[in-house]
Amino acid sequence: MSRCTSPLPVICASRRATSKLSSKDYSTSPTGWPVKHIRTLDPEKLVSVGQPILTLSGAVSLQVPLDARLLDFHHAAHNCSFGIFHWRVWREIPANIAQSLLASETSFPFPPENIDPNLTANGRLISTLSSQRLASMNQRIVNISGMYSARISFGGKTCSDLHYVSTRSSGAAKFPPNTTGVFYYYQSQSAPTQLGELRFRLCSDIHKFERGSDLYSVHGGPWFLSSQSIFASTDDYKSICEHLVEEGLLERSLYPGVPNSMLGSGIPPLTKLNQPFQVDLSVRRQLVNLHNLRRRAAPPHQLQLAFIFRNEAHANVPVFSGRAVVQLEEYPASELHNPGFKHRPVLALRILEFLTPIKRLSSDTKVPDPVPGQLLMRRYHGSGEYVPWSYSPRAPDTCSTIADWIRAQSTSPKHLDSE
């Protein structure tokens, strides 16, 4: 048995050599390659003969680190006296051998399969994240199927690892089969350089981008990485952030006056009224941090906006799914007369746009469908009429804090001072 001179990390053998290997156990080959406990090289018999897993970690002759891998043997379709040992690798082929695999395609009788031609030593090369420039920048299609983490780079030394699912509650999950396409940045229409999402468009050709569909997450809705998460990361997504800024897709000073240490929580930092931020319509509560720029040394005041898109009488039942861009506004004075209010309304919420399709999950009529451009409405039991949803704090201190936050913006609180 001898190794090929081809750069492919495989072993070539004749059928005669194969028959010897399947009848004896070897600790190492003459070249130092450990091949012990090989009971068969026929992939159809691996289970029936109880072929054990081979551990080759630290072997001198290996080009890349491998932990447990399974060895099988494939006959050439045109020549039954020739075959190849294949290592079954269920993860991304290391970048340091990918180029060798590609180079061997024209000379080796068995062209390697599923090798991404866009793979570099630092990950998959990304030319642009703008959906408008994909073709002109010759962005290549990438295949990240079956990976826990997809590493991307923008031509420099730094790179970023993107996970399909990686949370403490859900654990890790691989990108689904047939995850072939391009990464791109989806910009908000209402705040294009402030809000957006990194997404993955499934398509087989860059010119079919518009006809493709976005990769969905395990929780439903397009898989995404928010602009705040990208901007707040000092390490993991730094290269993505720098590239978005370079392409003019994201502002360099996204949250002026807000320390970076306050961004990692994922809670939107608001420094003024009418500032757009992203919400998930399926959650029970939405947190926002009010940053008073006249009191930068003071910690932000956190508001808990509970049951925005739910009926509080059925708090555990989501009414909608999807994501939207919204903004907080002073509550309209014309609606303050409603007798159904238990506490004086302070803030209202306006829907600016939908980031994803919004799906109704419940027939609850108390919560009407949100409409872009309009205030979020709610039907109250007392009058039965629909009025703007309100944030009505019980504590007087909270109302004073909000009024002070508005004063810091050099605007006059219309009705907060009257209390």
XYZ file of C-alpha atoms in Angstrom, residues 185-198 227 249-250 276-278 324-326 352-356:
28
model
C -27.150 42.856 4.081
C -30.829 43.746 4.170
C -31.266 47.464 4.880
C -34.227 49.003 6.668
C -36.243 51.336 4.446
C -36.938 53.817 7.256
C -33.376 53.925 8.630
C -31.179 52.327 5.935
C -27.765 53.103 7.445
C -28.852 52.541 11.043
C -30.903 49.350 11.004
C -30.531 46.200 8.979
C -29.823 42.488 9.028
C -27.185 40.189 7.624
C -27.030 45.521 12.837
C -24.353 50.288 4.323
C -23.897 51.142 8.012
C -36.326 53.702 14.897
C -35.586 50.355 16.513
C -36.357 46.733 15.772
C -40.780 45.200 12.390
C -39.177 48.621 12.751
C -41.009 50.942 15.145
C -42.610 52.163 10.436
C -42.096 49.022 8.357
C -42.095 45.241 8.383
C -38.696 43.568 8.148
C -40.319 40.189 7.520
